[in-house]
mmCIF file of C-alpha atoms in Angstrom:
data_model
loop_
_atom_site.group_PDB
_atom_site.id
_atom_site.type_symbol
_atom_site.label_atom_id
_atom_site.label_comp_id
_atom_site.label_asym_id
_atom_site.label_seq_id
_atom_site.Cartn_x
_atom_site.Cartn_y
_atom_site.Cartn_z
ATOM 1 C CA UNK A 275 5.326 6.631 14.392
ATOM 2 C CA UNK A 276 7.231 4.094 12.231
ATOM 3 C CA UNK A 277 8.630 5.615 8.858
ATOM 4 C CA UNK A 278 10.679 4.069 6.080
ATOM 5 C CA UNK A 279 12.355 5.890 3.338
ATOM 6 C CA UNK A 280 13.580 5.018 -0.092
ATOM 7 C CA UNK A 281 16.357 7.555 -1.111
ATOM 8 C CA UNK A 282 16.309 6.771 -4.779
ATOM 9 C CA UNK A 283 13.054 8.025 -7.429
ATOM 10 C CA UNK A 284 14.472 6.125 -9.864
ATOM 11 C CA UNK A 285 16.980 3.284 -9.963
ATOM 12 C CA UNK A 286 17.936 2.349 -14.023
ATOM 13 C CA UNK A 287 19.882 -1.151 -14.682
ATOM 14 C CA UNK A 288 20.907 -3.146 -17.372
ATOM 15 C CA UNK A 289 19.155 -6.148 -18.022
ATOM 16 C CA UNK A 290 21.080 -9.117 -16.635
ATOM 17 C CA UNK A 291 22.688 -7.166 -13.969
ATOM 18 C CA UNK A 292 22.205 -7.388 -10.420
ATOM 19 C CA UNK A 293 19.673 -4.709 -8.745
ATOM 20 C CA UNK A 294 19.414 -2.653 -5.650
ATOM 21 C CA UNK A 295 16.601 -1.219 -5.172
ATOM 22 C CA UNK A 296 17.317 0.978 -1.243
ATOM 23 C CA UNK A 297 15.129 1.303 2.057
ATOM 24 C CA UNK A 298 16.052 2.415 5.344
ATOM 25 C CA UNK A 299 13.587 2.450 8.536
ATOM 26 C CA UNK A 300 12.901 4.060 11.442
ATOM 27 C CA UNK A 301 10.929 2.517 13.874
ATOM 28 C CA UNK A 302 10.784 1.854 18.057
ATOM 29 C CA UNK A 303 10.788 -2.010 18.846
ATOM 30 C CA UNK A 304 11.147 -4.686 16.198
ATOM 31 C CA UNK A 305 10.163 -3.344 12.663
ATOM 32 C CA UNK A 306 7.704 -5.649 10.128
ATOM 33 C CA UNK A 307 8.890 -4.599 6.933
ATOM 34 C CA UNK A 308 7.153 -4.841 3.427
ATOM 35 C CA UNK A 309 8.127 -4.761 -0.407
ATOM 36 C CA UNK A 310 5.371 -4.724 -2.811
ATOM 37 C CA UNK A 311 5.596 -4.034 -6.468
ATOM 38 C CA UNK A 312 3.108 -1.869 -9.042
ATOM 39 C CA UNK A 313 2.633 -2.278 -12.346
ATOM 40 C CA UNK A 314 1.500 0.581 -14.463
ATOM 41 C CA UNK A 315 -2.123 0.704 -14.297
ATOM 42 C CA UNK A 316 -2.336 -1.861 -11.646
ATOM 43 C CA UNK A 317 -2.811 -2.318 -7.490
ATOM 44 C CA UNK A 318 0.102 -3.376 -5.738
ATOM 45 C CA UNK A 319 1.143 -6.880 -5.090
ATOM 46 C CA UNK A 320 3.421 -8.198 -2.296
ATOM 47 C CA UNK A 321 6.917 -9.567 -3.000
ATOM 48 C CA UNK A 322 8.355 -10.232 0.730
ATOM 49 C CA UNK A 323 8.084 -9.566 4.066
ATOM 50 C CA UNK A 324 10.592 -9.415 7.278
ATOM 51 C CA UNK A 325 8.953 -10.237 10.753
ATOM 52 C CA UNK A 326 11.933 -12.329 12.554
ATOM 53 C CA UNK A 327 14.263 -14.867 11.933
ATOM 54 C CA UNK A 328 17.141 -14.536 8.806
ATOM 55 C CA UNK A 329 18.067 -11.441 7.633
ATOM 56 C CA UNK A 330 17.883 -12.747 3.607
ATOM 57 C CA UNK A 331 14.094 -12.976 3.060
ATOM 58 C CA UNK A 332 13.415 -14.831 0.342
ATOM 59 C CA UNK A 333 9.687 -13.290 -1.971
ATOM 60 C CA UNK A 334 8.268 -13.761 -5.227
ATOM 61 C CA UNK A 335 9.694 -13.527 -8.712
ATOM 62 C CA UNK A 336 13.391 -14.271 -7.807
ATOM 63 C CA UNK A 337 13.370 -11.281 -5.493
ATOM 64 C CA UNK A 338 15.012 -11.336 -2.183
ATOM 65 C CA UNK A 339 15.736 -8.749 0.402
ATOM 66 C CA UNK A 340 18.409 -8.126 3.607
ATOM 67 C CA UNK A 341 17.742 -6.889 6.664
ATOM 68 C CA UNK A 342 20.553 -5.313 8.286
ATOM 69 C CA UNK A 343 19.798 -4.137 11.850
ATOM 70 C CA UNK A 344 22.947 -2.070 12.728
ATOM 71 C CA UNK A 345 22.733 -0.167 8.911
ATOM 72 C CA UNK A 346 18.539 0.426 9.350
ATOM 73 C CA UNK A 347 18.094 -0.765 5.968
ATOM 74 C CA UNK A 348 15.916 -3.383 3.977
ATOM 75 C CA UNK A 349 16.796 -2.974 0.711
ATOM 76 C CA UNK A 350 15.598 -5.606 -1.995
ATOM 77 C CA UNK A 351 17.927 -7.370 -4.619
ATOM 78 C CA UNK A 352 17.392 -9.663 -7.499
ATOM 79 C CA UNK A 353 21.130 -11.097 -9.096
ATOM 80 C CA UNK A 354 19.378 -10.684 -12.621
ATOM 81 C CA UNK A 355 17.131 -8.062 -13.600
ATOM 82 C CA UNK A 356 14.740 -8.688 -16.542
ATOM 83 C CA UNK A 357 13.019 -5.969 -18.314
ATOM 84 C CA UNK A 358 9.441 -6.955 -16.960
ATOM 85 C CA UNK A 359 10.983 -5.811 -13.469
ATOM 86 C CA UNK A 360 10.435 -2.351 -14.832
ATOM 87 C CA UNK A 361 7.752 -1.103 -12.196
ATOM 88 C CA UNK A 362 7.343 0.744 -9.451
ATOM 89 C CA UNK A 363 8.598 -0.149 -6.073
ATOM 90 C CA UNK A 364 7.450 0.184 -2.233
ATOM 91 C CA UNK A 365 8.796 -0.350 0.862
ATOM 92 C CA UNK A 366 6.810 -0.034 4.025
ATOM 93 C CA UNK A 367 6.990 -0.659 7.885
ATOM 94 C CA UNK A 368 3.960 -2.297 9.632
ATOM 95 C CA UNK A 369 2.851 0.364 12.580
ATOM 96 C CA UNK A 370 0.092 -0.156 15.441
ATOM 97 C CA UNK A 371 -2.462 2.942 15.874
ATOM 98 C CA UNK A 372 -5.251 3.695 18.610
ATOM 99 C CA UNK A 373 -8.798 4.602 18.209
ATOM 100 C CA UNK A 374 -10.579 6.971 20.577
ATOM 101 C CA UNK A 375 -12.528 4.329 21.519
ATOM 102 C CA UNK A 376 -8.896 2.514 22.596
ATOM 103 C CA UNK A 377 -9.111 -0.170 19.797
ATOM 104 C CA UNK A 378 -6.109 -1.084 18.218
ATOM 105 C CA UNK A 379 -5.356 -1.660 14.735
ATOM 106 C CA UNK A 380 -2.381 -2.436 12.084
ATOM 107 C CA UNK A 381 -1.447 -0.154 9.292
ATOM 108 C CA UNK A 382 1.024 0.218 6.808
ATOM 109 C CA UNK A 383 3.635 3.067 6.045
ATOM 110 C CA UNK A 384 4.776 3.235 2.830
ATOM 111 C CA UNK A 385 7.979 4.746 1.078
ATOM 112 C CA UNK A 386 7.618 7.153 -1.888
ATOM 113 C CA UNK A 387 8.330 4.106 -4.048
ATOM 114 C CA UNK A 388 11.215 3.918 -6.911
ATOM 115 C CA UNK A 389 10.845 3.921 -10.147
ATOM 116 C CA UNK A 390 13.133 0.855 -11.549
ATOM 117 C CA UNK A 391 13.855 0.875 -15.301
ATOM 118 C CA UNK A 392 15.804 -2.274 -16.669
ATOM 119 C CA UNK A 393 17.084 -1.501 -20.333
ATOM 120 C CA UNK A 394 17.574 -4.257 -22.624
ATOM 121 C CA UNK B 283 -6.947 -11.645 -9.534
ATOM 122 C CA UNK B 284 -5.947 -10.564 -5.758
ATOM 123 C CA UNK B 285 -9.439 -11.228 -4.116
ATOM 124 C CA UNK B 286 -10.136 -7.296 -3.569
ATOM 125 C CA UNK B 287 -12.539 -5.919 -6.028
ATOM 126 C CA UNK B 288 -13.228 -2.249 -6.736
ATOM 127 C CA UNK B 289 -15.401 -0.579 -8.939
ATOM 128 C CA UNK B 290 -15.157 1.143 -11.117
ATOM 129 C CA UNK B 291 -12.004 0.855 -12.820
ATOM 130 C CA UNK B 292 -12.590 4.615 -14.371
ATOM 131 C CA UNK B 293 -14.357 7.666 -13.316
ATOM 132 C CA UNK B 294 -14.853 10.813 -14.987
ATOM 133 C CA UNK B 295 -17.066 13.529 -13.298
ATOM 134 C CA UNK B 296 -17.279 17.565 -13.206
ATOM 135 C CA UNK B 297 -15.824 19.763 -10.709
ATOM 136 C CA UNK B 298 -18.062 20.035 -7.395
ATOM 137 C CA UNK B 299 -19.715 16.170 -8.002
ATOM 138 C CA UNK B 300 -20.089 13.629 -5.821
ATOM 139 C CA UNK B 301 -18.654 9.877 -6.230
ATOM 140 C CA UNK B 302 -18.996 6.291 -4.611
ATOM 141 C CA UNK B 303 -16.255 4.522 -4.937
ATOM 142 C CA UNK B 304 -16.601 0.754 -3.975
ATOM 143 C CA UNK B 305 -14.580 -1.953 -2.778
ATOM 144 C CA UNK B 306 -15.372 -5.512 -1.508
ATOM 145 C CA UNK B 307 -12.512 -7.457 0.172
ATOM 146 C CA UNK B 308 -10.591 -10.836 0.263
ATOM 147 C CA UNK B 309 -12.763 -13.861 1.478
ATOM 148 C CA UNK B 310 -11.897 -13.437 5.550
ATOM 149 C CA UNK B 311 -10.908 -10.625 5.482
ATOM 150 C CA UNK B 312 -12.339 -7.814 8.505
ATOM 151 C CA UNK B 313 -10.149 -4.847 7.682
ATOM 152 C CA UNK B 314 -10.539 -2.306 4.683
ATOM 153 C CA UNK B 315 -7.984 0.492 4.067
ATOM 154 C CA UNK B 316 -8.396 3.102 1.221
ATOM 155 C CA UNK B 317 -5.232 5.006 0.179
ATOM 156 C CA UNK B 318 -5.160 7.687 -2.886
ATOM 157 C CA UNK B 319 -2.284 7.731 -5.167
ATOM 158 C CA UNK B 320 -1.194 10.891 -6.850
ATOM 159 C CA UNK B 321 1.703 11.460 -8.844
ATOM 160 C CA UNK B 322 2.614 14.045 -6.376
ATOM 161 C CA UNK B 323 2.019 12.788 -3.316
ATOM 162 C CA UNK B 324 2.471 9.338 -3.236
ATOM 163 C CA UNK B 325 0.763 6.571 -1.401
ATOM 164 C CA UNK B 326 -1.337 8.393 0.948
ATOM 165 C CA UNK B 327 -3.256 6.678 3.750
ATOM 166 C CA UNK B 328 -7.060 8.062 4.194
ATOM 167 C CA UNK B 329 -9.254 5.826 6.452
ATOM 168 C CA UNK B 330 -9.496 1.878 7.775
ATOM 169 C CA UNK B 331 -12.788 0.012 8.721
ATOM 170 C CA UNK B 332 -11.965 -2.963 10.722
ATOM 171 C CA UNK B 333 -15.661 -5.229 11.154
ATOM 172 C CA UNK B 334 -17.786 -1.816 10.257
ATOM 173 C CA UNK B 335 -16.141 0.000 12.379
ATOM 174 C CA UNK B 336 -13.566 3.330 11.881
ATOM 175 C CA UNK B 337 -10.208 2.424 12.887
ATOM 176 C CA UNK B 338 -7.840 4.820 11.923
ATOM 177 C CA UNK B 339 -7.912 7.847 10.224
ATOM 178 C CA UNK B 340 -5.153 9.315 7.922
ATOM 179 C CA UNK B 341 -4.742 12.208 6.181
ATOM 180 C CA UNK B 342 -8.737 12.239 4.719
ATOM 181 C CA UNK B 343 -10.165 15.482 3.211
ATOM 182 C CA UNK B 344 -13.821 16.844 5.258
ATOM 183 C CA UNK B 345 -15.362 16.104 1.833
ATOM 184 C CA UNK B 346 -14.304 12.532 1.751
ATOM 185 C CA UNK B 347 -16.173 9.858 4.163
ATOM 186 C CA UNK B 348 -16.766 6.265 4.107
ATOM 187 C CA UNK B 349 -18.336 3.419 5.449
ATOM 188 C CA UNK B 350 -18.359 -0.339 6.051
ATOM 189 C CA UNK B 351 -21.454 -2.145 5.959
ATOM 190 C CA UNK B 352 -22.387 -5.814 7.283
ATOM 191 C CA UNK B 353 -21.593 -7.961 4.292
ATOM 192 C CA UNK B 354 -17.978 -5.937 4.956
ATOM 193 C CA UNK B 355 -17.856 -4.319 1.555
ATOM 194 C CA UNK B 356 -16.931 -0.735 1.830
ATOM 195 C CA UNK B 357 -17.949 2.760 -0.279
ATOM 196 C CA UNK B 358 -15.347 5.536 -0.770
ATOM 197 C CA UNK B 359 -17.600 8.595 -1.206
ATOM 198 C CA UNK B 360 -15.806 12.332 -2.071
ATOM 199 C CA UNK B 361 -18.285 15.155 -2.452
ATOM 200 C CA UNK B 362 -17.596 18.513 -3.695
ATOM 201 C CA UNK B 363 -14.887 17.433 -5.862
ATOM 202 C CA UNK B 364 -12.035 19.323 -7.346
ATOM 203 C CA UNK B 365 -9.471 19.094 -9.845
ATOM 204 C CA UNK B 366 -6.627 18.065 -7.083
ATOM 205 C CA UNK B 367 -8.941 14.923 -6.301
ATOM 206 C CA UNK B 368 -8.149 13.689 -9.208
ATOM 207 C CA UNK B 369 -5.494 10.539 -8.308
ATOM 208 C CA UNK B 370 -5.806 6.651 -7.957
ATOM 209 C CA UNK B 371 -7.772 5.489 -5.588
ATOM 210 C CA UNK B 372 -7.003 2.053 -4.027
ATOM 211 C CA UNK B 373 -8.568 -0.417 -1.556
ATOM 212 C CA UNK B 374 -6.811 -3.068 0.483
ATOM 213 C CA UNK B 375 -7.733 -5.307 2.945
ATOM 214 C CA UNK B 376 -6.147 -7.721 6.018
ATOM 215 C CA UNK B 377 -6.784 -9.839 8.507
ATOM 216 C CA UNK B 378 -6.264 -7.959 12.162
ATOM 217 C CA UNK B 379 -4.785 -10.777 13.989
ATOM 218 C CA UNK B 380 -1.396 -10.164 15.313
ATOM 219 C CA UNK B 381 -0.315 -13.570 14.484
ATOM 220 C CA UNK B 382 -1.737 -13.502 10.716
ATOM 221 C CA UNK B 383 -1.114 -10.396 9.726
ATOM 222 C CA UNK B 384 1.033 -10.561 6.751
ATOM 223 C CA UNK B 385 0.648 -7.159 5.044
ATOM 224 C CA UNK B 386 -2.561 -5.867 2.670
ATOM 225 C CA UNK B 387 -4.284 -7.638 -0.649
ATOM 226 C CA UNK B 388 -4.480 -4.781 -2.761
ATOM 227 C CA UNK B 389 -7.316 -4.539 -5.302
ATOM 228 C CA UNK B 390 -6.368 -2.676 -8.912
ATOM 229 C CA UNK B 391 -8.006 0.893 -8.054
ATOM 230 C CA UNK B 392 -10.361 3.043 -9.172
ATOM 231 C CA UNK B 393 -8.978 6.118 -11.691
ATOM 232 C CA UNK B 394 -11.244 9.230 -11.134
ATOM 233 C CA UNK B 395 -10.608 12.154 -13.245
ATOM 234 C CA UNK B 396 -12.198 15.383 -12.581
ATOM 235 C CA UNK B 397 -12.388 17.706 -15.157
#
């Protein structure tokens, strides 16, 4: 089974500074990777994905993220944190499961998450 | 708003109850996943419906079940409840297409407390 892990519960920052926020995978074949982001009290929304193509994946909110084959890692930056960044973030790895019946389906693994605190 | 509504947003019910918990998902959307969130356990995956039928089955309690029904909305239901159940409980959905699938729509949960 696919697994990704983020090695960090928390990750604190100063507002204005760049952020790091880490994930590494494990996975057999090409991995789909996922960030999404949860706000206290709230479902989580996508930021990025990484399917193919360049390794600096643009998303939403001036989040980006690099995928870096040879290191097993996906971990998302921003070059300026704000304080609304504060959240809760998840990385996850798309992996295929079988029914009994033989049907296929998607699903996705997620990381623990990391807490990320910017302070003003 | 992400497209994925559940309700309700809060639940509060006595030990050894029974809950629905209800989700409909994103316009075109075939496949439903419910996941509970607990502070310490994290995002766990229970079940997926994919066009009313099971799919895949993750780490779901006996006293949990659910369903999908034609109009593909979906119902949550945990029986026999217990203080431990008490956690988040969110609904996502996708498309199943290999070429189109671009991750879940989450909807913003459903808190149950059980006291």
């Amino acid at each position: 089974a696919q697994s990704v892990a983020q090695p960090e519960d928390q990750v604190n920052v100063a507002e204005g500074n760049p952020l790091t926020v880490k994930c590494t995978y494990s996975v057999s074949g090409n991995p789909y990777l996922f960030w999404y982001v949860q706000y206290p009290n709230r479902g989580l929304q996508f930021l990025l994905k990484y399917i193919t193509g360049d390794n600096l994946v643009k998303g939403s909110y001036g989040f980006e993220a690099e995928f870096n084959k040879s290191q097993t890692s996906f971990h998302l930056k921003k070059p300026s944190a704000l304080v609304s960044d504060s959240a809760l973030y998840f990385c996850a790895v798309r992996d295929i499961s079988f029914a009994d019946s033989g049907a296929w389906s998607y699903q996705l693994t997620f990381g623990k998450g990391t807490k990320l605190s910017v302070i003003p | 708003d992400s497209g994925v509504t559940q309700t309700p947003k809060h639940l509060i019910t006595a030990t050894g109850q029974r809950v629905t918990l209800r989700c409909s998902p994103r316009s075109g959307d075939l496949s439903v996943y419910w996941y509970q969130q607990s502070l310490d356990q994290g995002l766990q995956f229970l079940i997926q419906y994919y066009n009313g039928e099971e799919r895949a089955k993750g780490n779901i309690l006996e006293r949990f079940s659910a369903q999908q029904f034609p109009d593909l909305h979906s119902e949550l239901n945990l029986s026999s409840l217990e203080l431990g159940d008490s956690a988040l409980y969110f609904c996502a959905s996708s498309v199943l297409v290999p070429s189109e699938f671009n991750g879940y729509t989450f909807g913003s949960g459903t808190r149950l407390t059980v006291v």
